[in-house]
Structures are given as C-alpha cells and as structure tokens.
mmCIF file of C-alpha atoms in Angstrom:
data_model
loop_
_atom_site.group_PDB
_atom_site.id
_atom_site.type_symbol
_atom_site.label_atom_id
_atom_site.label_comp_id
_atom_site.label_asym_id
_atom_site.label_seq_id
_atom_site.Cartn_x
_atom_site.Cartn_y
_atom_site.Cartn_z
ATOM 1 C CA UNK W 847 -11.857 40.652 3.086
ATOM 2 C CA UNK W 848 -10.486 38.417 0.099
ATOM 3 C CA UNK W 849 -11.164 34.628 -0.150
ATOM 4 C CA UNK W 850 -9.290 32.077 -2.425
ATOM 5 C CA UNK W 851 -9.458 28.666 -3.452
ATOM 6 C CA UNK W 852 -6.650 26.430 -2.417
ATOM 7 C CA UNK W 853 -6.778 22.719 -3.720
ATOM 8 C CA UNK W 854 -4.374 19.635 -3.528
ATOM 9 C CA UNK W 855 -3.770 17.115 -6.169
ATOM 10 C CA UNK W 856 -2.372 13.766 -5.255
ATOM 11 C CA UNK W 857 -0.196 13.383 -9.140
ATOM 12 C CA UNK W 858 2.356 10.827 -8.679
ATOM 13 C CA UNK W 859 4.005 8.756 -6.326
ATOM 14 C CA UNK W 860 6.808 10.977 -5.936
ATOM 15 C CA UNK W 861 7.888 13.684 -7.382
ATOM 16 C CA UNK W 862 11.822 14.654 -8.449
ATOM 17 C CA UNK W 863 11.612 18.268 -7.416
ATOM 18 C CA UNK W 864 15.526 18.482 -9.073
ATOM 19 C CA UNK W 865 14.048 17.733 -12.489
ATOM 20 C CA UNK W 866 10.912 20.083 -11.522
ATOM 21 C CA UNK W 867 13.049 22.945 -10.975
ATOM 22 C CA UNK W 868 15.229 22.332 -13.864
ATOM 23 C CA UNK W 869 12.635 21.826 -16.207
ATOM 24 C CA UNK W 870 10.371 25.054 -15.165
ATOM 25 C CA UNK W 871 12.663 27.906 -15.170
ATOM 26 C CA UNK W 872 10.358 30.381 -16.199
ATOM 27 C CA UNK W 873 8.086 30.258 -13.517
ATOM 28 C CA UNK W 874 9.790 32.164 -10.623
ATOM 29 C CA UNK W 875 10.720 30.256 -8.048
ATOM 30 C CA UNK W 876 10.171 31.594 -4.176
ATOM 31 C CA UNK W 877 10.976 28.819 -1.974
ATOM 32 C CA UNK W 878 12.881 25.430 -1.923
ATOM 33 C CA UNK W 879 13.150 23.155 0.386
ATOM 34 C CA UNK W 880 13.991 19.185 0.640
ATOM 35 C CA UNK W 881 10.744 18.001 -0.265
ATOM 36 C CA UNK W 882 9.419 21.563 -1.321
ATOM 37 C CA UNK W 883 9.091 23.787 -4.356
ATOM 38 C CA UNK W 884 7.402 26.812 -4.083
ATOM 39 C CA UNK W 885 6.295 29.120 -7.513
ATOM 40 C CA UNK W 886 4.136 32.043 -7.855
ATOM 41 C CA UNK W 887 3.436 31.861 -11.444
ATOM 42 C CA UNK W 888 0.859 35.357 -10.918
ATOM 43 C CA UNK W 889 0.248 37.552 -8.024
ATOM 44 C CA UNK W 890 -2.052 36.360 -5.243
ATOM 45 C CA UNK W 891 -0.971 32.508 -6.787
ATOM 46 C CA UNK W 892 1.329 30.281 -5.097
ATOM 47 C CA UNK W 893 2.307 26.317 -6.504
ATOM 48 C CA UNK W 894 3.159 23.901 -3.851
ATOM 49 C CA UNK W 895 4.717 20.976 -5.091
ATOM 50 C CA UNK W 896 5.742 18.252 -2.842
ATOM 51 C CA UNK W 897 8.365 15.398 -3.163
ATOM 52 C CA UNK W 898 5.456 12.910 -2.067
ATOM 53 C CA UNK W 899 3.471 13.341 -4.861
ATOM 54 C CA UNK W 900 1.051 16.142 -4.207
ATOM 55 C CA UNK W 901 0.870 19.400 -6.115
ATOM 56 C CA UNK W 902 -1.309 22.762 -3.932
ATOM 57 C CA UNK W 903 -2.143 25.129 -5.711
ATOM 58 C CA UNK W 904 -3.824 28.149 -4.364
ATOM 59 C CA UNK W 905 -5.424 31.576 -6.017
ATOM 60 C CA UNK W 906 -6.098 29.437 -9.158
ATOM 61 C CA UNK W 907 -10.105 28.848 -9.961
ATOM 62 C CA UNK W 908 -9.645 27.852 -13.653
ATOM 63 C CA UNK W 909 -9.469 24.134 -13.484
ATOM 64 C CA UNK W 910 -8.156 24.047 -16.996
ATOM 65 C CA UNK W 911 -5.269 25.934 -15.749
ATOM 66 C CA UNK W 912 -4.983 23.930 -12.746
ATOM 67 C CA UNK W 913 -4.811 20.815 -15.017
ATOM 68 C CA UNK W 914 -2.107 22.723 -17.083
ATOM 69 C CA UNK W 915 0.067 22.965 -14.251
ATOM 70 C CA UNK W 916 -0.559 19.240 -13.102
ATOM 71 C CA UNK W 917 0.793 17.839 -16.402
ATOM 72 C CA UNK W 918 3.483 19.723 -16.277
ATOM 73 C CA UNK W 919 4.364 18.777 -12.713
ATOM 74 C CA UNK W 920 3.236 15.096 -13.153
ATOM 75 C CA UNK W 921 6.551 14.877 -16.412
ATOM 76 C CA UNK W 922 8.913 14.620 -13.014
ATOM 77 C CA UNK W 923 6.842 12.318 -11.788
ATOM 78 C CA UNK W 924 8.110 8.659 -10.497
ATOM 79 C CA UNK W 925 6.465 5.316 -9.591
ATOM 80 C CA UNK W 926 7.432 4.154 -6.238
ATOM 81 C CA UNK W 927 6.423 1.167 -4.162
ATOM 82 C CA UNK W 928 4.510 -0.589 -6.765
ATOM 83 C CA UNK W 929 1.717 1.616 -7.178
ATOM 84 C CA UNK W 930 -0.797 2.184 -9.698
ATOM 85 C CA UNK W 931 -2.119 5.597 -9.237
ATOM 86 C CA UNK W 932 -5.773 5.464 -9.045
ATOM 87 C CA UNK W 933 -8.225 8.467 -9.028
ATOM 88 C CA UNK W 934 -8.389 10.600 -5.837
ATOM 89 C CA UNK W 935 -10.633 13.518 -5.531
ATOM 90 C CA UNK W 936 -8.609 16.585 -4.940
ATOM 91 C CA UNK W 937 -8.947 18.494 -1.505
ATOM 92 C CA UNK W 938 -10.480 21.810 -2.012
ATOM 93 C CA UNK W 939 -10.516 24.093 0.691
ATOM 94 C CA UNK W 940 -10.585 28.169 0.903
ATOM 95 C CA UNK W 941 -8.789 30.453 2.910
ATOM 96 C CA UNK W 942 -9.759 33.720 3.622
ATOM 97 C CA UNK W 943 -7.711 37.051 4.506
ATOM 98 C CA UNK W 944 -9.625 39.367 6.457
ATOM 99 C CA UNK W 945 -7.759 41.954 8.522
ATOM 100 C CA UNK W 946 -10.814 42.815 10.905
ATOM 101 C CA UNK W 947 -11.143 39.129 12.076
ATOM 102 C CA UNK W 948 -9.467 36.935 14.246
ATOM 103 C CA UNK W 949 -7.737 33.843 12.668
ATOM 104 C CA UNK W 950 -10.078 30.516 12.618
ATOM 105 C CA UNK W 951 -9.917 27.250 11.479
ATOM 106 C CA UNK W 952 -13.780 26.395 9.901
ATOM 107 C CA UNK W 953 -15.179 23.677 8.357
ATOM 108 C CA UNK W 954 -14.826 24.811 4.565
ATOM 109 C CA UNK W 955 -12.368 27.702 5.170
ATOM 110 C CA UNK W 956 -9.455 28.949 7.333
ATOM 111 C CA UNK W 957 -9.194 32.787 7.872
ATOM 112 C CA UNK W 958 -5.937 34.034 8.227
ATOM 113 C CA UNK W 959 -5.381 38.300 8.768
ATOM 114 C CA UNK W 960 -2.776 39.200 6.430
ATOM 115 C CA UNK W 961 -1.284 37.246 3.017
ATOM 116 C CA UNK W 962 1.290 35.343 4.855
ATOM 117 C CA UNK W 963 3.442 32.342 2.849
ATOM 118 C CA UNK W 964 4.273 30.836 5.850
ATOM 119 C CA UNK W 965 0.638 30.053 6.871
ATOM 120 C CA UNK W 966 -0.452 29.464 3.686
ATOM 121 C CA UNK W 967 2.472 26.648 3.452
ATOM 122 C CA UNK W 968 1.017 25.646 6.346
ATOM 123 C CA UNK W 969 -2.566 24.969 5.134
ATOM 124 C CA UNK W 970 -1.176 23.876 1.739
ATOM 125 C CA UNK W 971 0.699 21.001 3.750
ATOM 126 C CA UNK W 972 -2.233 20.090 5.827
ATOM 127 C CA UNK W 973 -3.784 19.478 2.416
ATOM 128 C CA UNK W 974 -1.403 18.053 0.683
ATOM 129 C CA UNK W 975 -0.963 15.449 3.817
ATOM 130 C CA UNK W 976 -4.581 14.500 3.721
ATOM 131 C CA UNK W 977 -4.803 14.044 -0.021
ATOM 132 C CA UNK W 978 -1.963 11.399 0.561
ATOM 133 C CA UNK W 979 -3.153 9.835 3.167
ATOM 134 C CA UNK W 980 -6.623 9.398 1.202
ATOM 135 C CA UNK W 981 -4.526 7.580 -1.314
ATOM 136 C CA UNK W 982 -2.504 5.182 0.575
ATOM 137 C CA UNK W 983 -6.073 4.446 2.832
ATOM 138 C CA UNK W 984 -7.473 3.347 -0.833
ATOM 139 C CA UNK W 985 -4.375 1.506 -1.279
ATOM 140 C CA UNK W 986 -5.230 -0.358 2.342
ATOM 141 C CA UNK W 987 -8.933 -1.268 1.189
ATOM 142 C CA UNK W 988 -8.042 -2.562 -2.251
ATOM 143 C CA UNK W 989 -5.285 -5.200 -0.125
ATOM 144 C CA UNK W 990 -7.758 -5.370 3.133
ATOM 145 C CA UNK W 991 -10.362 -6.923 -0.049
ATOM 146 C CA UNK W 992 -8.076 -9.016 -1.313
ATOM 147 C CA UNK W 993 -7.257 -10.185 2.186
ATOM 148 C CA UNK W 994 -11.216 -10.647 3.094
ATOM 149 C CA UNK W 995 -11.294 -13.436 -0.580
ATOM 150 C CA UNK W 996 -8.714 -15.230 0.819
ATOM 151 C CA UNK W 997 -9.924 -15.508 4.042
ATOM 152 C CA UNK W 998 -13.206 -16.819 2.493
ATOM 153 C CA UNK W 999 -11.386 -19.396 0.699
ATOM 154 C CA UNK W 1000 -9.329 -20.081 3.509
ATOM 155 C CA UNK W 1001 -12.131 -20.717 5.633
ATOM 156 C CA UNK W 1002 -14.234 -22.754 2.774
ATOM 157 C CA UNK W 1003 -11.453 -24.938 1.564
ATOM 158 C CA UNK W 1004 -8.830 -24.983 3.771
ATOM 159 C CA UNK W 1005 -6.284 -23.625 1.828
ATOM 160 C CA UNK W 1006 -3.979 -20.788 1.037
ATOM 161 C CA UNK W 1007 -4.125 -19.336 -2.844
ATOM 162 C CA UNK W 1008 -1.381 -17.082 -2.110
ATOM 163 C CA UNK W 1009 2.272 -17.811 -3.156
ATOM 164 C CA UNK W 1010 5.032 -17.090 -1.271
ATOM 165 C CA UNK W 1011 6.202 -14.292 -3.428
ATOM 166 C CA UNK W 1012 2.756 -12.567 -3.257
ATOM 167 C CA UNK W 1013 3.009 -12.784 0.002
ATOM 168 C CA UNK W 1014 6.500 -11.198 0.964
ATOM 169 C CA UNK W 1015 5.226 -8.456 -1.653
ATOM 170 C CA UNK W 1016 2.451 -7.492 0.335
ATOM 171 C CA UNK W 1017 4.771 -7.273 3.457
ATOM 172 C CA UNK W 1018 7.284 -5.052 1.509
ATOM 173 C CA UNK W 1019 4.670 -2.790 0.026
ATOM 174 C CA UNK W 1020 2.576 -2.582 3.531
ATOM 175 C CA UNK W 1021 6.079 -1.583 5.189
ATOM 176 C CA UNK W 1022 7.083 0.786 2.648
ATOM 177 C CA UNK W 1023 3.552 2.519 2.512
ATOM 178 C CA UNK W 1024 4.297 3.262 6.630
ATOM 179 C CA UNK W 1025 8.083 4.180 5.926
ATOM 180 C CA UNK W 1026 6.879 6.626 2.905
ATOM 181 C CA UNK W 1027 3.944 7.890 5.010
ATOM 182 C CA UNK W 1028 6.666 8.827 8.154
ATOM 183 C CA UNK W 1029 9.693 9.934 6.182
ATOM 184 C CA UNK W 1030 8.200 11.447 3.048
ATOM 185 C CA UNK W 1031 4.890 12.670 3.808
ATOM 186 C CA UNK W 1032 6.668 13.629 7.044
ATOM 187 C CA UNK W 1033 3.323 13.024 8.947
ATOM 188 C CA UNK W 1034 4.718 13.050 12.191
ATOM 189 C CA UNK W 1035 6.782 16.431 12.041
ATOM 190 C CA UNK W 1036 6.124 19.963 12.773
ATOM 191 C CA UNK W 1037 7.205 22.596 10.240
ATOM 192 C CA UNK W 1038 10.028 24.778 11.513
ATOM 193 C CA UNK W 1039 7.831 28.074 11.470
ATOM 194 C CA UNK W 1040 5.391 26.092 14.154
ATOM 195 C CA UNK W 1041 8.209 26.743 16.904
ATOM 196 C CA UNK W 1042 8.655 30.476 16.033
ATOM 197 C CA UNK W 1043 5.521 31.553 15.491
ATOM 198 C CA UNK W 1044 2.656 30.622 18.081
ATOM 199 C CA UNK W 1045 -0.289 32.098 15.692
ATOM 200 C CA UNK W 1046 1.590 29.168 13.116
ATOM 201 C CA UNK W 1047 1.745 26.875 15.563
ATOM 202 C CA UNK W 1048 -1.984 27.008 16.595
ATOM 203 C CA UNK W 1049 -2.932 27.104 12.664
ATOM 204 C CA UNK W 1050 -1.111 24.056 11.995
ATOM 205 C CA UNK W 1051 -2.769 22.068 14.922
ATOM 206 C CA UNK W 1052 -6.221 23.281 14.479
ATOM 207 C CA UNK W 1053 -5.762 22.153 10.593
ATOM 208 C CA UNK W 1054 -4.266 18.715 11.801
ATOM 209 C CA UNK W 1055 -7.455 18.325 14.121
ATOM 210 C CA UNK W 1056 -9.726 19.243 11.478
ATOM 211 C CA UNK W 1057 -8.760 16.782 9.131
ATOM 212 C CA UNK W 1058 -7.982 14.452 11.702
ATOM 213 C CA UNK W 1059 -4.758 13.465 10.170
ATOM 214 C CA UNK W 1060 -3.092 11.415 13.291
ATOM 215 C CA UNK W 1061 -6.594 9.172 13.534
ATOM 216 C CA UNK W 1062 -6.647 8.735 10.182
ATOM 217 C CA UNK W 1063 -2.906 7.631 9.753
ATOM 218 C CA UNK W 1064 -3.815 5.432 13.653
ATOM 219 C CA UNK W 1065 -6.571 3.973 11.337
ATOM 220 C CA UNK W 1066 -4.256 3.477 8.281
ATOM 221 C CA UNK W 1067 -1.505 2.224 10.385
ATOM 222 C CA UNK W 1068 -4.263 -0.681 12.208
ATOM 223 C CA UNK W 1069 -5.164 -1.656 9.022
ATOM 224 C CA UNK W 1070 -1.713 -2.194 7.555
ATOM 225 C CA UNK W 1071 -0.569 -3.953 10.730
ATOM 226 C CA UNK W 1072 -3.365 -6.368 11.114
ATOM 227 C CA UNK W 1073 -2.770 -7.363 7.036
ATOM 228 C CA UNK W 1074 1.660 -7.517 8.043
ATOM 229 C CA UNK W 1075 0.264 -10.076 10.720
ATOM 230 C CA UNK W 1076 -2.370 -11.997 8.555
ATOM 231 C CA UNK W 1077 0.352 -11.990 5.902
ATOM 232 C CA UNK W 1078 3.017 -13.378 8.187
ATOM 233 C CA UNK W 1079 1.144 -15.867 9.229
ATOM 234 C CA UNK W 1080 0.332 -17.242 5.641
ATOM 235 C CA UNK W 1081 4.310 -17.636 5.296
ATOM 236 C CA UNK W 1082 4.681 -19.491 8.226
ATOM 237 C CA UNK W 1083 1.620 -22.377 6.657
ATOM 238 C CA UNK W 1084 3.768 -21.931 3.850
ATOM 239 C CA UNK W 1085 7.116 -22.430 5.424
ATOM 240 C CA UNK W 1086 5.593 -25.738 7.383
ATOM 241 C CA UNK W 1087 3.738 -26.766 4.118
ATOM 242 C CA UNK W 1088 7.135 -26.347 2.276
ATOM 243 C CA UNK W 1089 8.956 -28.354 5.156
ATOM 244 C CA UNK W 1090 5.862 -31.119 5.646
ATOM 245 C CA UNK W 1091 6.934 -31.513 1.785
ATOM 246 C CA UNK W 1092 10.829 -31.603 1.802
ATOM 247 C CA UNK W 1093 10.208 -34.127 5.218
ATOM 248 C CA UNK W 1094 7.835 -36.637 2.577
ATOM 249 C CA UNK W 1095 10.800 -36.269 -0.236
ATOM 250 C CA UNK W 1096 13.050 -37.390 2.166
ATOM 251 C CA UNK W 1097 11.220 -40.179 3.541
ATOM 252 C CA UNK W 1098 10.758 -41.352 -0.071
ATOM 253 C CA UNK W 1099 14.563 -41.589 -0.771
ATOM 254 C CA UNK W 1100 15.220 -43.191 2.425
ATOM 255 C CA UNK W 1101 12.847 -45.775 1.280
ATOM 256 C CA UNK W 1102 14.485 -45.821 -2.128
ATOM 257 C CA UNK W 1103 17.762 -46.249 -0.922
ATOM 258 C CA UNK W 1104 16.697 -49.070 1.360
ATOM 259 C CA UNK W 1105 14.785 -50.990 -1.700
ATOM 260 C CA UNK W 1106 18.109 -50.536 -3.333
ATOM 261 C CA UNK W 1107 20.557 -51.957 -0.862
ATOM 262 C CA UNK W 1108 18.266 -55.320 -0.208
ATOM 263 C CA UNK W 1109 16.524 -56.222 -3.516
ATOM 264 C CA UNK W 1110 18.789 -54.524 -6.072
ATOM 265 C CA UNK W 1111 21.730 -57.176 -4.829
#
C-alpha cells in the first residue's frame, strides 16, 4: 500500500495553458487537453493545471516546492470577470494505491488499486472543481453583503445608493460567474474516460457526491439568481426615477415656452 498527497490551488482566474506549455519546456509534458496540461516533473508526481485557474498537484509534500510550481504556473495567469483573487485554502486530499483493497471513496482519502492517470485526473478534477467553486461562493457572499447594506438603507431611507452602472456590473459579473462556472469549470460534464470505464465512472460520482459539487453550485446558482433579480429590480426604480425626472424637465419647458408666448410679447 502507498498513499500520497494530492492538493488543489485555486491561482488565477484563468490560466493560458498555450503560454504554460510554451514557457515550461523542460518539464515533460504527458497530457494536453483543451483546458488541460498534464506534467510529471518526478516519478510518482503528476501537475494538473487547468484553464480555470486551478493548479493539482499530487505526490508533492514539500510545500515550498509546491509554491515553486504555483509561481511559475500563476506567470500565465489572466484576470477575468473583474476579479480580485482573494485567499482560498487549498483542497488537500490523499489517495491511496493499495492492490489488496477494493476501490473507495472516504472522507480524507480515495483508494484506488493500481497507479492509474486516468483516475487520478479524475480526483485531481473533482478537486480542482471544488476549489473553484469555493472561490466564486466567496465571490457570492462578498456581493450577497453588499446587497444586505443596501437593503438596510433601502429599507431606512427609502432610497437606492446604487448607480446604474454598478448595477448592470453586478448583472454582468453574476452572469459571467454562471457562464465561467458551466463552460470553463465544465461543472456539468462528465470526463470522456467516465463512459469507458465503469470503475471511472463510479470514482468520479462518488467524488462528486462527496464534495457535493451539484448542491453546492444549486446553492451558488440561488444565490446569484436571487442578487440578478434584486439587481434588476433596482434598474427598473432607476429607469422610472430617470423617466419621473425627464417627465418634470419636460413639464418645466412646456411651462417655459408658454410664459414665453404670452408675457414675452
């Protein structure tokens, strides 16, 4: 029986995997995919790096040399939606080959019987998934907050202290967190070895259960929707405050244009 760590690092808010490969030539270079590079810089040591932002890296303990690696990833990194990247505590996990068992899913490991890349891409994923989806649900609270203050003053004053701009921002960057979370975190798809392989295929949903990735992105998704909805409903006081104004401007020139025509002459 072996056990090693496996870890995933949420980095950047996407990655250029392009300018990852062409900048790291001398690590070798196992598998690419779309939104996948795979290196083994050792034996027994395998670097996932994903287009959404998230670096895996399993058989590495030293955290100095798992911060090496991370630097040198993050130099390809991009800023995407408007995000600042704030701290997130990496995922650790464990997996353990052991020949004489049968394959589990556990709390704080998964046991696999032989060193296979295709199930370890498969745990690595599962990571990788739930180390962005803790990000973007941080994202959610820090806009649910600011939601909650304006509420407050809502409800105490009677007014919005929103502008319109803010306001169509938050609508963009609450879509594009859903439209990253389905197309580049690919939340909602099954790797291709899941439909070949039923001992993959019953990994990959016992790690999905686990760490409960579709409630947690149900959750996400709720949380998102009811601020697109509170958001949308701001613009529309706006829109009726901006047209109760252009209505009062208009009344005033009418006015005008009247005083003109009688006591002008």
């Amino acid at each position: 029986m072996e056990r090693f760590p496996i870890s995933a690092h949420y980095i950047k808010a996407s990655l250029n995997l392009a300018k990852i490969e062409q900048n790291n030539g001398d690590l070798p270079l196992v598998k690419k995919e779309r939104t996948m590079l795979v290196y083994r810089p050792a034996e027994n040591q395998l670097l996932f790096v994903f287009a959404f932002g998230v670096v895996t890296v399993f058989g590495v303990s030293d955290k100095k040399e798992i911060a090496r690696f991370l630097r040198r990833f993050g130099k390809a990194g991009e800023d995407e939606l408007a995000i600042k990247i704030i701290d997130i505590a990496p995922e650790d996990y464990s997996v353990v080959v052991d020949s004489d068992q049968p394959e589990a899913v556990e709390f704080d490991f998964v046991r696999i019987r032989h060193f296979s890349p295709d199930k370890l891409m498969i745990v690595a994923h599962m990571l990788a998934q739930s180390v962005a989806i803790d990000f973007f649900d941080r994202r959610a609270e820090e806009m649910s907050q600011r939601f909650e203050r304006i509420h407050m003053n809502l409800a105490q004053k009677g007014r919005v202290v929103m502008t319109r701009r803010e306001i169509m921002q938050t609508i963009g960057t609450s879509g594009g967190i859903i439209i990253f979370i389905i197309g580049q975190l690919a939340l909602l798809d099954k790797p291709d070895i899941t439909w070949e392989d039923k001992e993959a295929e019953t990994l990959f949903t016992n790690l999905r259960k686990m760490y409960e990735l579709d409630d947690r992105f149900s959750s996400l998704r709720f949380k998102i929707t009811q601020m697109q909805d509170t958001s949308e409903l701001m613009l529309d006081v706006l829109n009726t405050r901006r047209a109760e104004f252009m209505e009062i401007i208009i009344i005033l020139l009418f006015v005008f244009d009247i005083f003109l025509l009688f006591f002008v002459r």
